[in-house]
């Protein structure tokens, strides 16, 4: 009997569309821990999964601040920047717009493929 292989889903920014029904979940998904949960749990709404993936990548970047010396320097800069990005993402999601963080959005799409 032939072995069935499950193909990985490759996501593109063109197919990530806002869904009005999940507006609140999309807003809250910008909070890092909740974003991680949405990335892992959400199966139907690609927009929420994408927001969760971006939030998770930003959270992982902020975790670098716990590395001694170099991480502390990075953390002093990245902490406030990540907080501002989170707020902008929440505002954009409340308006029904997708917010693509440069570099982070590419990493988020790759993360979505893996999970």
PDB file of N, CA and C in Angstrom:
ATOM      1  N   UNK A   1       0.840  -1.177   0.000  1.00  0.00           N
ATOM      2  CA  UNK A   1       0.000   0.000   0.000  1.00  0.00           C
ATOM      3  C   UNK A   1       0.891   1.248   0.000  1.00  0.00           C
ATOM      4  N   UNK A   2       0.513   2.228  -0.759  1.00  0.00           N
ATOM      5  CA  UNK A   2       1.305   3.452  -0.879  1.00  0.00           C
ATOM      6  C   UNK A   2       1.214   4.277   0.401  1.00  0.00           C
ATOM      7  N   UNK A   3       2.326   4.887   0.724  1.00  0.00           N
ATOM      8  CA  UNK A   3       2.383   5.736   1.899  1.00  0.00           C
ATOM      9  C   UNK A   3       1.832   7.109   1.556  1.00  0.00           C
ATOM     10  N   UNK A   4       0.971   7.617   2.407  1.00  0.00           N
ATOM     11  CA  UNK A   4       0.384   8.928   2.161  1.00  0.00           C
ATOM     12  C   UNK A   4       1.221   9.990   2.872  1.00  0.00           C
ATOM     13  N   UNK A   5       1.676  10.967   2.102  1.00  0.00           N
ATOM     14  CA  UNK A   5       2.464  12.049   2.675  1.00  0.00           C
ATOM     15  C   UNK A   5       1.617  13.311   2.696  1.00  0.00           C
ATOM     16  N   UNK A   6       1.733  14.009   3.789  1.00  0.00           N
ATOM     17  CA  UNK A   6       0.999  15.261   3.916  1.00  0.00           C
ATOM     18  C   UNK A   6       1.919  16.399   3.472  1.00  0.00           C
ATOM     19  N   UNK A   7       1.478  17.147   2.475  1.00  0.00           N
ATOM     20  CA  UNK A   7       2.281  18.248   1.955  1.00  0.00           C
ATOM     21  C   UNK A   7       2.204  19.450   2.896  1.00  0.00           C
ATOM     22  N   UNK A   8       3.303  20.174   2.985  1.00  0.00           N
ATOM     23  CA  UNK A   8       3.314  21.384   3.792  1.00  0.00           C
ATOM     24  C   UNK A   8       2.539  22.470   3.064  1.00  0.00           C
ATOM     25  N   UNK A   9       1.797  23.240   3.826  1.00  0.00           N
ATOM     26  CA  UNK A   9       1.070  24.368   3.271  1.00  0.00           C
ATOM     27  C   UNK A   9       2.008  25.570   3.235  1.00  0.00           C
ATOM     28  N   UNK A  10       2.171  26.148   2.072  1.00  0.00           N
ATOM     29  CA  UNK A  10       3.002  27.333   1.920  1.00  0.00           C
ATOM     30  C   UNK A  10       2.060  28.528   1.837  1.00  0.00           C
ATOM     31  N   UNK A  11       2.231  29.439   2.783  1.00  0.00           N
ATOM     32  CA  UNK A  11       1.375  30.612   2.856  1.00  0.00           C
ATOM     33  C   UNK A  11       2.020  31.796   2.152  1.00  0.00           C
ATOM     34  N   UNK A  12       1.177  32.623   1.547  1.00  0.00           N
ATOM     35  CA  UNK A  12       1.636  33.867   0.937  1.00  0.00           C
ATOM     36  C   UNK A  12       0.845  35.020   1.547  1.00  0.00           C
ATOM     37  N   UNK A  13       1.402  36.210   1.464  1.00  0.00           N
ATOM     38  CA  UNK A  13       0.711  37.374   2.020  1.00  0.00           C
ATOM     39  C   UNK A  13      -0.592  37.672   1.283  1.00  0.00           C
ATOM     40  N   UNK A  14      -0.673  37.272   0.008  1.00  0.00           N
ATOM     41  CA  UNK A  14      -1.887  37.527  -0.776  1.00  0.00           C
ATOM     42  C   UNK A  14      -3.104  36.782  -0.233  1.00  0.00           C
ATOM     43  N   UNK A  15      -2.897  35.615   0.341  1.00  0.00           N
ATOM     44  CA  UNK A  15      -4.031  34.827   0.807  1.00  0.00           C
ATOM     45  C   UNK A  15      -4.415  35.107   2.259  1.00  0.00           C
ATOM     46  N   UNK A  16      -3.659  35.941   2.941  1.00  0.00           N
ATOM     47  CA  UNK A  16      -3.961  36.268   4.333  1.00  0.00           C
ATOM     48  C   UNK A  16      -4.900  37.470   4.341  1.00  0.00           C
ATOM     49  N   UNK A  17      -6.162  37.194   4.589  1.00  0.00           N
ATOM     50  CA  UNK A  17      -7.206  38.219   4.569  1.00  0.00           C
ATOM     51  C   UNK A  17      -7.848  38.338   5.946  1.00  0.00           C
ATOM     52  N   UNK A  18      -8.252  39.552   6.286  1.00  0.00           N
ATOM     53  CA  UNK A  18      -8.903  39.832   7.563  1.00  0.00           C
ATOM     54  C   UNK A  18     -10.289  39.213   7.582  1.00  0.00           C
ATOM     55  N   UNK A  19     -10.658  38.648   8.733  1.00  0.00           N
ATOM     56  CA  UNK A  19     -11.977  38.064   8.921  1.00  0.00           C
ATOM     57  C   UNK A  19     -12.660  38.830  10.049  1.00  0.00           C
ATOM     58  N   UNK A  20     -13.724  39.527   9.738  1.00  0.00           N
ATOM     59  CA  UNK A  20     -14.433  40.370  10.709  1.00  0.00           C
ATOM     60  C   UNK A  20     -14.924  39.574  11.919  1.00  0.00           C
ATOM     61  N   UNK A  21     -15.281  38.319  11.719  1.00  0.00           N
ATOM     62  CA  UNK A  21     -15.783  37.490  12.822  1.00  0.00           C
ATOM     63  C   UNK A  21     -14.739  37.285  13.913  1.00  0.00           C
ATOM     64  N   UNK A  22     -13.473  37.266  13.554  1.00  0.00           N
ATOM     65  CA  UNK A  22     -12.401  37.009  14.513  1.00  0.00           C
ATOM     66  C   UNK A  22     -11.592  38.266  14.827  1.00  0.00           C
ATOM     67  N   UNK A  23     -12.219  39.414  14.728  1.00  0.00           N
ATOM     68  CA  UNK A  23     -11.538  40.688  14.942  1.00  0.00           C
ATOM     69  C   UNK A  23     -10.917  40.765  16.346  1.00  0.00           C
ATOM     70  N   UNK A  24     -11.673  40.412  17.369  1.00  0.00           N
ATOM     71  CA  UNK A  24     -11.180  40.487  18.747  1.00  0.00           C
ATOM     72  C   UNK A  24     -10.015  39.537  18.960  1.00  0.00           C
ATOM     73  N   UNK A  25     -10.115  38.343  18.421  1.00  0.00           N
ATOM     74  CA  UNK A  25      -9.032  37.366  18.567  1.00  0.00           C
ATOM     75  C   UNK A  25      -7.775  37.869  17.862  1.00  0.00           C
ATOM     76  N   UNK A  26      -7.949  38.508  16.711  1.00  0.00           N
ATOM     77  CA  UNK A  26      -6.796  39.048  15.978  1.00  0.00           C
ATOM     78  C   UNK A  26      -6.115  40.157  16.777  1.00  0.00           C
ATOM     79  N   UNK A  27      -6.903  40.989  17.430  1.00  0.00           N
ATOM     80  CA  UNK A  27      -6.332  42.072  18.244  1.00  0.00           C
ATOM     81  C   UNK A  27      -5.552  41.488  19.417  1.00  0.00           C
ATOM     82  N   UNK A  28      -6.156  40.564  20.131  1.00  0.00           N
ATOM     83  CA  UNK A  28      -5.543  39.977  21.325  1.00  0.00           C
ATOM     84  C   UNK A  28      -4.337  39.109  20.963  1.00  0.00           C
ATOM     85  N   UNK A  29      -4.301  38.583  19.750  1.00  0.00           N
ATOM     86  CA  UNK A  29      -3.187  37.727  19.327  1.00  0.00           C
ATOM     87  C   UNK A  29      -1.865  38.462  19.241  1.00  0.00           C
ATOM     88  N   UNK A  30      -1.883  39.784  19.256  1.00  0.00           N
ATOM     89  CA  UNK A  30      -0.637  40.546  19.268  1.00  0.00           C
ATOM     90  C   UNK A  30       0.070  40.449  20.612  1.00  0.00           C
ATOM     91  N   UNK A  31      -0.635  39.984  21.653  1.00  0.00           N
ATOM     92  CA  UNK A  31       0.000  39.752  22.951  1.00  0.00           C
ATOM     93  C   UNK A  31       0.784  38.448  22.817  1.00  0.00           C
ATOM     94  N   UNK A  32       2.095  38.468  23.083  1.00  0.00           N
ATOM     95  CA  UNK A  32       2.973  37.344  22.736  1.00  0.00           C
ATOM     96  C   UNK A  32       2.509  35.949  23.157  1.00  0.00           C
ATOM     97  N   UNK A  33       2.164  35.717  24.400  1.00  0.00           N
ATOM     98  CA  UNK A  33       1.797  34.359  24.815  1.00  0.00           C
ATOM     99  C   UNK A  33       0.497  33.910  24.155  1.00  0.00           C
ATOM    100  N   UNK A  34      -0.447  34.818  24.042  1.00  0.00           N
ATOM    101  CA  UNK A  34      -1.717  34.499  23.379  1.00  0.00           C
ATOM    102  C   UNK A  34      -1.468  34.252  21.892  1.00  0.00           C
ATOM    103  N   UNK A  35      -0.555  35.022  21.298  1.00  0.00           N
ATOM    104  CA  UNK A  35      -0.199  34.811  19.896  1.00  0.00           C
ATOM    105  C   UNK A  35       0.364  33.428  19.651  1.00  0.00           C
ATOM    106  N   UNK A  36       1.199  32.954  20.576  1.00  0.00           N
ATOM    107  CA  UNK A  36       1.750  31.600  20.457  1.00  0.00           C
ATOM    108  C   UNK A  36       0.640  30.556  20.500  1.00  0.00           C
ATOM    109  N   UNK A  37      -0.303  30.742  21.405  1.00  0.00           N
ATOM    110  CA  UNK A  37      -1.436  29.807  21.509  1.00  0.00           C
ATOM    111  C   UNK A  37      -2.246  29.816  20.217  1.00  0.00           C
ATOM    112  N   UNK A  38      -2.522  31.012  19.678  1.00  0.00           N
ATOM    113  CA  UNK A  38      -3.299  31.102  18.429  1.00  0.00           C
ATOM    114  C   UNK A  38      -2.546  30.482  17.259  1.00  0.00           C
ATOM    115  N   UNK A  39      -1.243  30.644  17.237  1.00  0.00           N
ATOM    116  CA  UNK A  39      -0.428  30.029  16.183  1.00  0.00           C
ATOM    117  C   UNK A  39      -0.571  28.513  16.221  1.00  0.00           C
ATOM    118  N   UNK A  40      -0.579  27.951  17.408  1.00  0.00           N
ATOM    119  CA  UNK A  40      -0.638  26.498  17.556  1.00  0.00           C
ATOM    120  C   UNK A  40      -2.049  25.943  17.403  1.00  0.00           C
ATOM    121  N   UNK A  41      -3.053  26.711  17.810  1.00  0.00           N
ATOM    122  CA  UNK A  41      -4.424  26.195  17.882  1.00  0.00           C
ATOM    123  C   UNK A  41      -5.266  26.528  16.652  1.00  0.00           C
ATOM    124  N   UNK A  42      -5.127  27.722  16.127  1.00  0.00           N
ATOM    125  CA  UNK A  42      -6.002  28.184  15.040  1.00  0.00           C
ATOM    126  C   UNK A  42      -5.764  27.389  13.755  1.00  0.00           C
ATOM    127  N   UNK A  43      -6.839  26.853  13.216  1.00  0.00           N
ATOM    128  CA  UNK A  43      -6.751  26.056  11.984  1.00  0.00           C
ATOM    129  C   UNK A  43      -7.467  26.714  10.803  1.00  0.00           C
ATOM    130  N   UNK A  44      -8.532  27.473  11.076  1.00  0.00           N
ATOM    131  CA  UNK A  44      -9.350  28.015   9.993  1.00  0.00           C
ATOM    132  C   UNK A  44      -8.957  29.421   9.558  1.00  0.00           C
ATOM    133  N   UNK A  45      -8.732  30.310  10.502  1.00  0.00           N
ATOM    134  CA  UNK A  45      -8.472  31.709  10.178  1.00  0.00           C
ATOM    135  C   UNK A  45      -6.968  31.955  10.020  1.00  0.00           C
ATOM    136  N   UNK A  46      -6.537  32.099   8.785  1.00  0.00           N
ATOM    137  CA  UNK A  46      -5.113  32.293   8.488  1.00  0.00           C
ATOM    138  C   UNK A  46      -4.630  33.644   9.009  1.00  0.00           C
ATOM    139  N   UNK A  47      -5.507  34.641   9.021  1.00  0.00           N
ATOM    140  CA  UNK A  47      -5.119  35.970   9.506  1.00  0.00           C
ATOM    141  C   UNK A  47      -4.715  35.914  10.978  1.00  0.00           C
ATOM    142  N   UNK A  48      -5.526  35.243  11.794  1.00  0.00           N
ATOM    143  CA  UNK A  48      -5.222  35.119  13.225  1.00  0.00           C
ATOM    144  C   UNK A  48      -3.943  34.320  13.425  1.00  0.00           C
ATOM    145  N   UNK A  49      -3.780  33.273  12.639  1.00  0.00           N
ATOM    146  CA  UNK A  49      -2.566  32.458  12.739  1.00  0.00           C
ATOM    147  C   UNK A  49      -1.329  33.288  12.357  1.00  0.00           C
ATOM    148  N   UNK A  50      -1.462  34.126  11.346  1.00  0.00           N
ATOM    149  CA  UNK A  50      -0.360  34.985  10.898  1.00  0.00           C
ATOM    150  C   UNK A  50       0.006  36.015  11.972  1.00  0.00           C
ATOM    151  N   UNK A  51      -1.008  36.637  12.559  1.00  0.00           N
ATOM    152  CA  UNK A  51      -0.759  37.599  13.636  1.00  0.00           C
ATOM    153  C   UNK A  51      -0.079  36.894  14.808  1.00  0.00           C
ATOM    154  N   UNK A  52      -0.555  35.697  15.136  1.00  0.00           N
ATOM    155  CA  UNK A  52       0.063  34.920  16.205  1.00  0.00           C
ATOM    156  C   UNK A  52       1.508  34.565  15.899  1.00  0.00           C
ATOM    157  N   UNK A  53       1.788  34.259  14.646  1.00  0.00           N
ATOM    158  CA  UNK A  53       3.156  33.918  14.240  1.00  0.00           C
ATOM    159  C   UNK A  53       4.074  35.136  14.358  1.00  0.00           C
ATOM    160  N   UNK A  54       3.587  36.304  13.908  1.00  0.00           N
ATOM    161  CA  UNK A  54       4.402  37.518  14.039  1.00  0.00           C
ATOM    162  C   UNK A  54       4.661  37.841  15.508  1.00  0.00           C
ATOM    163  N   UNK A  55       3.632  37.710  16.319  1.00  0.00           N
ATOM    164  CA  UNK A  55       3.761  37.975  17.745  1.00  0.00           C
ATOM    165  C   UNK A  55       4.763  37.020  18.398  1.00  0.00           C
ATOM    166  N   UNK A  56       4.735  35.772  17.984  1.00  0.00           N
ATOM    167  CA  UNK A  56       5.656  34.769  18.525  1.00  0.00           C
ATOM    168  C   UNK A  56       7.094  35.079  18.125  1.00  0.00           C
ATOM    169  N   UNK A  57       7.301  35.473  16.871  1.00  0.00           N
ATOM    170  CA  UNK A  57       8.656  35.813  16.416  1.00  0.00           C
ATOM    171  C   UNK A  57       9.175  37.028  17.192  1.00  0.00           C
ATOM    172  N   UNK A  58       8.329  38.030  17.386  1.00  0.00           N
ATOM    173  CA  UNK A  58       8.740  39.198  18.165  1.00  0.00           C
ATOM    174  C   UNK A  58       9.076  38.808  19.604  1.00  0.00           C
ATOM    175  N   UNK A  59       8.299  37.903  20.162  1.00  0.00           N
ATOM    176  CA  UNK A  59       8.539  37.431  21.529  1.00  0.00           C
ATOM    177  C   UNK A  59       9.889  36.717  21.606  1.00  0.00           C
ATOM    178  N   UNK A  60      10.181  35.884  20.606  1.00  0.00           N
ATOM    179  CA  UNK A  60      11.475  35.185  20.592  1.00  0.00           C
ATOM    180  C   UNK A  60      12.640  36.169  20.479  1.00  0.00           C
ATOM    181  N   UNK A  61      12.456  37.219  19.693  1.00  0.00           N
ATOM    182  CA  UNK A  61      13.490  38.247  19.587  1.00  0.00           C
ATOM    183  C   UNK A  61      13.688  38.924  20.939  1.00  0.00           C
ATOM    184  N   UNK A  62      12.591  39.199  21.623  1.00  0.00           N
ATOM    185  CA  UNK A  62      12.715  39.856  22.926  1.00  0.00           C
ATOM    186  C   UNK A  62      13.354  38.947  23.963  1.00  0.00           C
ATOM    187  N   UNK A  63      13.261  37.635  23.778  1.00  0.00           N
ATOM    188  CA  UNK A  63      13.898  36.695  24.709  1.00  0.00           C
ATOM    189  C   UNK A  63      15.420  36.767  24.636  1.00  0.00           C
ATOM    190  N   UNK A  64      15.947  37.310  23.556  1.00  0.00           N
ATOM    191  CA  UNK A  64      17.402  37.489  23.434  1.00  0.00           C
ATOM    192  C   UNK A  64      17.938  38.437  24.494  1.00  0.00           C
ATOM    193  N   UNK A  65      17.070  39.237  25.068  1.00  0.00           N
ATOM    194  CA  UNK A  65      17.518  40.200  26.071  1.00  0.00           C
ATOM    195  C   UNK A  65      17.986  39.525  27.357  1.00  0.00           C
ATOM    196  N   UNK A  66      17.700  38.243  27.505  1.00  0.00           N
ATOM    197  CA  UNK A  66      18.135  37.518  28.696  1.00  0.00           C
ATOM    198  C   UNK A  66      19.545  36.951  28.570  1.00  0.00           C
ATOM    199  N   UNK A  67      20.132  37.077  27.390  1.00  0.00           N
ATOM    200  CA  UNK A  67      21.517  36.636  27.193  1.00  0.00           C
ATOM    201  C   UNK A  67      22.424  37.718  27.786  1.00  0.00           C
ATOM    202  N   UNK A  68      23.371  37.347  28.615  1.00  0.00           N
ATOM    203  CA  UNK A  68      24.221  38.362  29.251  1.00  0.00           C
ATOM    204  C   UNK A  68      24.946  39.257  28.246  1.00  0.00           C
ATOM    205  N   UNK A  69      25.124  40.484  28.629  1.00  0.00           N
ATOM    206  CA  UNK A  69      25.855  41.534  27.924  1.00  0.00           C
ATOM    207  C   UNK A  69      25.256  41.908  26.570  1.00  0.00           C
ATOM    208  N   UNK A  70      25.480  41.114  25.537  1.00  0.00           N
ATOM    209  CA  UNK A  70      24.979  41.455  24.198  1.00  0.00           C
ATOM    210  C   UNK A  70      23.453  41.502  24.209  1.00  0.00           C
ATOM    211  N   UNK A  71      22.857  40.524  24.849  1.00  0.00           N
ATOM    212  CA  UNK A  71      21.400  40.487  24.939  1.00  0.00           C
ATOM    213  C   UNK A  71      20.830  41.678  25.676  1.00  0.00           C
ATOM    214  N   UNK A  72      21.546  42.143  26.696  1.00  0.00           N
ATOM    215  CA  UNK A  72      21.073  43.302  27.440  1.00  0.00           C
ATOM    216  C   UNK A  72      21.064  44.537  26.567  1.00  0.00           C
ATOM    217  N   UNK A  73      22.063  44.687  25.735  1.00  0.00           N
ATOM    218  CA  UNK A  73      22.103  45.837  24.818  1.00  0.00           C
ATOM    219  C   UNK A  73      20.970  45.747  23.794  1.00  0.00           C
ATOM    220  N   UNK A  74      20.792  44.564  23.259  1.00  0.00           N
ATOM    221  CA  UNK A  74      19.708  44.356  22.295  1.00  0.00           C
ATOM    222  C   UNK A  74      18.360  44.580  22.965  1.00  0.00           C
ATOM    223  N   UNK A  75      18.225  44.087  24.185  1.00  0.00           N
ATOM    224  CA  UNK A  75      16.967  44.205  24.919  1.00  0.00           C
ATOM    225  C   UNK A  75      16.590  45.635  25.232  1.00  0.00           C
ATOM    226  N   UNK A  76      17.567  46.466  25.518  1.00  0.00           N
ATOM    227  CA  UNK A  76      17.279  47.869  25.821  1.00  0.00           C
ATOM    228  C   UNK A  76      16.677  48.570  24.611  1.00  0.00           C
ATOM    229  N   UNK A  77      17.069  48.154  23.435  1.00  0.00           N
ATOM    230  CA  UNK A  77      16.559  48.764  22.205  1.00  0.00           C
ATOM    231  C   UNK A  77      15.287  48.059  21.743  1.00  0.00           C
ATOM    232  N   UNK A  78      15.327  46.725  21.737  1.00  0.00           N
ATOM    233  CA  UNK A  78      14.223  45.975  21.149  1.00  0.00           C
ATOM    234  C   UNK A  78      12.962  45.992  22.005  1.00  0.00           C
ATOM    235  N   UNK A  79      13.093  46.066  23.313  1.00  0.00           N
ATOM    236  CA  UNK A  79      11.912  46.038  24.186  1.00  0.00           C
ATOM    237  C   UNK A  79      10.892  47.107  23.854  1.00  0.00           C
ATOM    238  N   UNK A  80      11.285  48.379  23.897  1.00  0.00           N
ATOM    239  CA  UNK A  80      10.329  49.445  23.567  1.00  0.00           C
ATOM    240  C   UNK A  80       9.842  49.380  22.113  1.00  0.00           C
ATOM    241  N   UNK A  81      10.722  48.995  21.199  1.00  0.00           N
ATOM    242  CA  UNK A  81      10.331  48.900  19.787  1.00  0.00           C
ATOM    243  C   UNK A  81       9.280  47.815  19.599  1.00  0.00           C
ATOM    244  N   UNK A  82       9.491  46.670  20.229  1.00  0.00           N
ATOM    245  CA  UNK A  82       8.533  45.569  20.113  1.00  0.00           C
ATOM    246  C   UNK A  82       7.189  45.969  20.729  1.00  0.00           C
ATOM    247  N   UNK A  83       7.212  46.691  21.830  1.00  0.00           N
ATOM    248  CA  UNK A  83       5.971  47.150  22.457  1.00  0.00           C
ATOM    249  C   UNK A  83       5.204  48.072  21.510  1.00  0.00           C
ATOM    250  N   UNK A  84       5.891  48.985  20.870  1.00  0.00           N
ATOM    251  CA  UNK A  84       5.245  49.902  19.917  1.00  0.00           C
ATOM    252  C   UNK A  84       4.686  49.116  18.722  1.00  0.00           C
ATOM    253  N   UNK A  85       5.427  48.146  18.236  1.00  0.00           N
ATOM    254  CA  UNK A  85       4.955  47.316  17.118  1.00  0.00           C
ATOM    255  C   UNK A  85       3.688  46.568  17.512  1.00  0.00           C
ATOM    256  N   UNK A  86       3.659  46.050  18.754  1.00  0.00           N
ATOM    257  CA  UNK A  86       2.463  45.366  19.250  1.00  0.00           C
ATOM    258  C   UNK A  86       1.249  46.291  19.238  1.00  0.00           C
ATOM    259  N   UNK A  87       1.419  47.504  19.730  1.00  0.00           N
ATOM    260  CA  UNK A  87       0.313  48.466  19.788  1.00  0.00           C
ATOM    261  C   UNK A  87      -0.159  48.820  18.375  1.00  0.00           C
ATOM    262  N   UNK A  88       0.782  49.065  17.472  1.00  0.00           N
ATOM    263  CA  UNK A  88       0.409  49.372  16.076  1.00  0.00           C
ATOM    264  C   UNK A  88      -0.341  48.195  15.466  1.00  0.00           C
ATOM    265  N   UNK A  89       0.137  46.972  15.711  1.00  0.00           N
ATOM    266  CA  UNK A  89      -0.533  45.779  15.197  1.00  0.00           C
ATOM    267  C   UNK A  89      -1.953  45.649  15.717  1.00  0.00           C
ATOM    268  N   UNK A  90      -2.149  45.951  17.003  1.00  0.00           N
ATOM    269  CA  UNK A  90      -3.499  45.889  17.586  1.00  0.00           C
ATOM    270  C   UNK A  90      -4.423  46.923  16.955  1.00  0.00           C
ATOM    271  N   UNK A  91      -3.906  48.133  16.750  1.00  0.00           N
ATOM    272  CA  UNK A  91      -4.717  49.190  16.140  1.00  0.00           C
ATOM    273  C   UNK A  91      -5.077  48.822  14.707  1.00  0.00           C
ATOM    274  N   UNK A  92      -4.104  48.317  13.955  1.00  0.00           N
ATOM    275  CA  UNK A  92      -4.371  47.907  12.559  1.00  0.00           C
ATOM    276  C   UNK A  92      -5.406  46.782  12.516  1.00  0.00           C
ATOM    277  N   UNK A  93      -5.269  45.796  13.421  1.00  0.00           N
ATOM    278  CA  UNK A  93      -6.226  44.687  13.451  1.00  0.00           C
ATOM    279  C   UNK A  93      -7.627  45.182  13.807  1.00  0.00           C
ATOM    280  N   UNK A  94      -7.717  46.185  14.677  1.00  0.00           N
ATOM    281  CA  UNK A  94      -9.035  46.717  15.039  1.00  0.00           C
ATOM    282  C   UNK A  94      -9.692  47.432  13.854  1.00  0.00           C
ATOM    283  N   UNK A  95      -8.869  47.909  12.920  1.00  0.00           N
ATOM    284  CA  UNK A  95      -9.386  48.571  11.715  1.00  0.00           C
ATOM    285  C   UNK A  95      -9.585  47.587  10.567  1.00  0.00           C
ATOM    286  N   UNK A  96      -9.209  46.321  10.781  1.00  0.00           N
ATOM    287  CA  UNK A  96      -9.363  45.321   9.735  1.00  0.00           C
ATOM    288  C   UNK A  96      -8.234  45.308   8.739  1.00  0.00           C
ATOM    289  N   UNK A  97      -7.080  45.822   9.137  1.00  0.00           N
ATOM    290  CA  UNK A  97      -5.936  45.877   8.238  1.00  0.00           C
ATOM    291  C   UNK A  97      -4.854  44.906   8.694  1.00  0.00           C
ATOM    292  N   UNK A  98      -4.117  44.390   7.735  1.00  0.00           N
ATOM    293  CA  UNK A  98      -2.989  43.516   8.050  1.00  0.00           C
ATOM    294  C   UNK A  98      -1.746  44.374   8.246  1.00  0.00           C
ATOM    295  N   UNK A  99      -0.983  44.082   9.293  1.00  0.00           N
ATOM    296  CA  UNK A  99       0.247  44.814   9.576  1.00  0.00           C
ATOM    297  C   UNK A  99       1.412  43.857   9.407  1.00  0.00           C
ATOM    298  N   UNK A 100       2.240  44.118   8.403  1.00  0.00           N
ATOM    299  CA  UNK A 100       3.396  43.269   8.129  1.00  0.00           C
ATOM    300  C   UNK A 100       4.647  43.929   8.679  1.00  0.00           C
ATOM    301  N   UNK A 101       5.209  43.344   9.718  1.00  0.00           N
ATOM    302  CA  UNK A 101       6.442  43.867  10.299  1.00  0.00           C
ATOM    303  C   UNK A 101       7.589  43.425   9.396  1.00  0.00           C
ATOM    304  N   UNK A 102       8.414  44.370   8.907  1.00  0.00           N
ATOM    305  CA  UNK A 102       9.520  43.987   8.025  1.00  0.00           C
ATOM    306  C   UNK A 102      10.392  42.911   8.659  1.00  0.00           C
ATOM    307  N   UNK A 103      10.844  41.985   7.886  1.00  0.00           N
ATOM    308  CA  UNK A 103      11.680  40.844   8.257  1.00  0.00           C
ATOM    309  C   UNK A 103      10.888  39.847   9.115  1.00  0.00           C
ATOM    310  N   UNK A 104      10.186  40.332  10.107  1.00  0.00           N
ATOM    311  CA  UNK A 104       9.413  39.457  10.995  1.00  0.00           C
ATOM    312  C   UNK A 104       8.305  38.754  10.220  1.00  0.00           C
ATOM    313  N   UNK A 105       7.682  39.434   9.269  1.00  0.00           N
ATOM    314  CA  UNK A 105       6.594  38.820   8.509  1.00  0.00           C
ATOM    315  C   UNK A 105       7.088  37.629   7.688  1.00  0.00           C
ATOM    316  N   UNK A 106       8.274  37.730   7.125  1.00  0.00           N
ATOM    317  CA  UNK A 106       8.850  36.598   6.381  1.00  0.00           C
ATOM    318  C   UNK A 106       9.122  35.411   7.306  1.00  0.00           C
ATOM    319  N   UNK A 107       9.664  35.697   8.464  1.00  0.00           N
ATOM    320  CA  UNK A 107       9.920  34.637   9.445  1.00  0.00           C
ATOM    321  C   UNK A 107       8.612  34.028   9.936  1.00  0.00           C
ATOM    322  N   UNK A 108       7.594  34.864  10.085  1.00  0.00           N
ATOM    323  CA  UNK A 108       6.277  34.380  10.532  1.00  0.00           C
ATOM    324  C   UNK A 108       5.676  33.423   9.504  1.00  0.00           C
ATOM    325  N   UNK A 109       5.792  33.755   8.212  1.00  0.00           N
ATOM    326  CA  UNK A 109       5.277  32.867   7.173  1.00  0.00           C
ATOM    327  C   UNK A 109       6.002  31.520   7.188  1.00  0.00           C
ATOM    328  N   UNK A 110       7.306  31.547   7.396  1.00  0.00           N
ATOM    329  CA  UNK A 110       8.062  30.296   7.477  1.00  0.00           C
ATOM    330  C   UNK A 110       7.683  29.488   8.705  1.00  0.00           C
ATOM    331  N   UNK A 111       7.425  30.185   9.810  1.00  0.00           N
ATOM    332  CA  UNK A 111       6.983  29.522  11.027  1.00  0.00           C
ATOM    333  C   UNK A 111       5.630  28.868  10.839  1.00  0.00           C
ATOM    334  N   UNK A 112       4.734  29.536  10.114  1.00  0.00           N
ATOM    335  CA  UNK A 112       3.411  28.984   9.837  1.00  0.00           C
ATOM    336  C   UNK A 112       3.508  27.709   8.998  1.00  0.00           C
ATOM    337  N   UNK A 113       4.486  27.638   8.113  1.00  0.00           N
ATOM    338  CA  UNK A 113       4.666  26.447   7.290  1.00  0.00           C
ATOM    339  C   UNK A 113       5.070  25.241   8.139  1.00  0.00           C
ATOM    340  N   UNK A 114       5.877  25.502   9.136  1.00  0.00           N
ATOM    341  CA  UNK A 114       6.404  24.429   9.987  1.00  0.00           C
ATOM    342  C   UNK A 114       5.335  23.914  10.936  1.00  0.00           C
ATOM    343  N   UNK A 115       4.532  24.848  11.468  1.00  0.00           N
ATOM    344  CA  UNK A 115       3.526  24.456  12.483  1.00  0.00           C
ATOM    345  C   UNK A 115       2.203  24.162  11.833  1.00  0.00           C
TER     346      UNK A 115
END
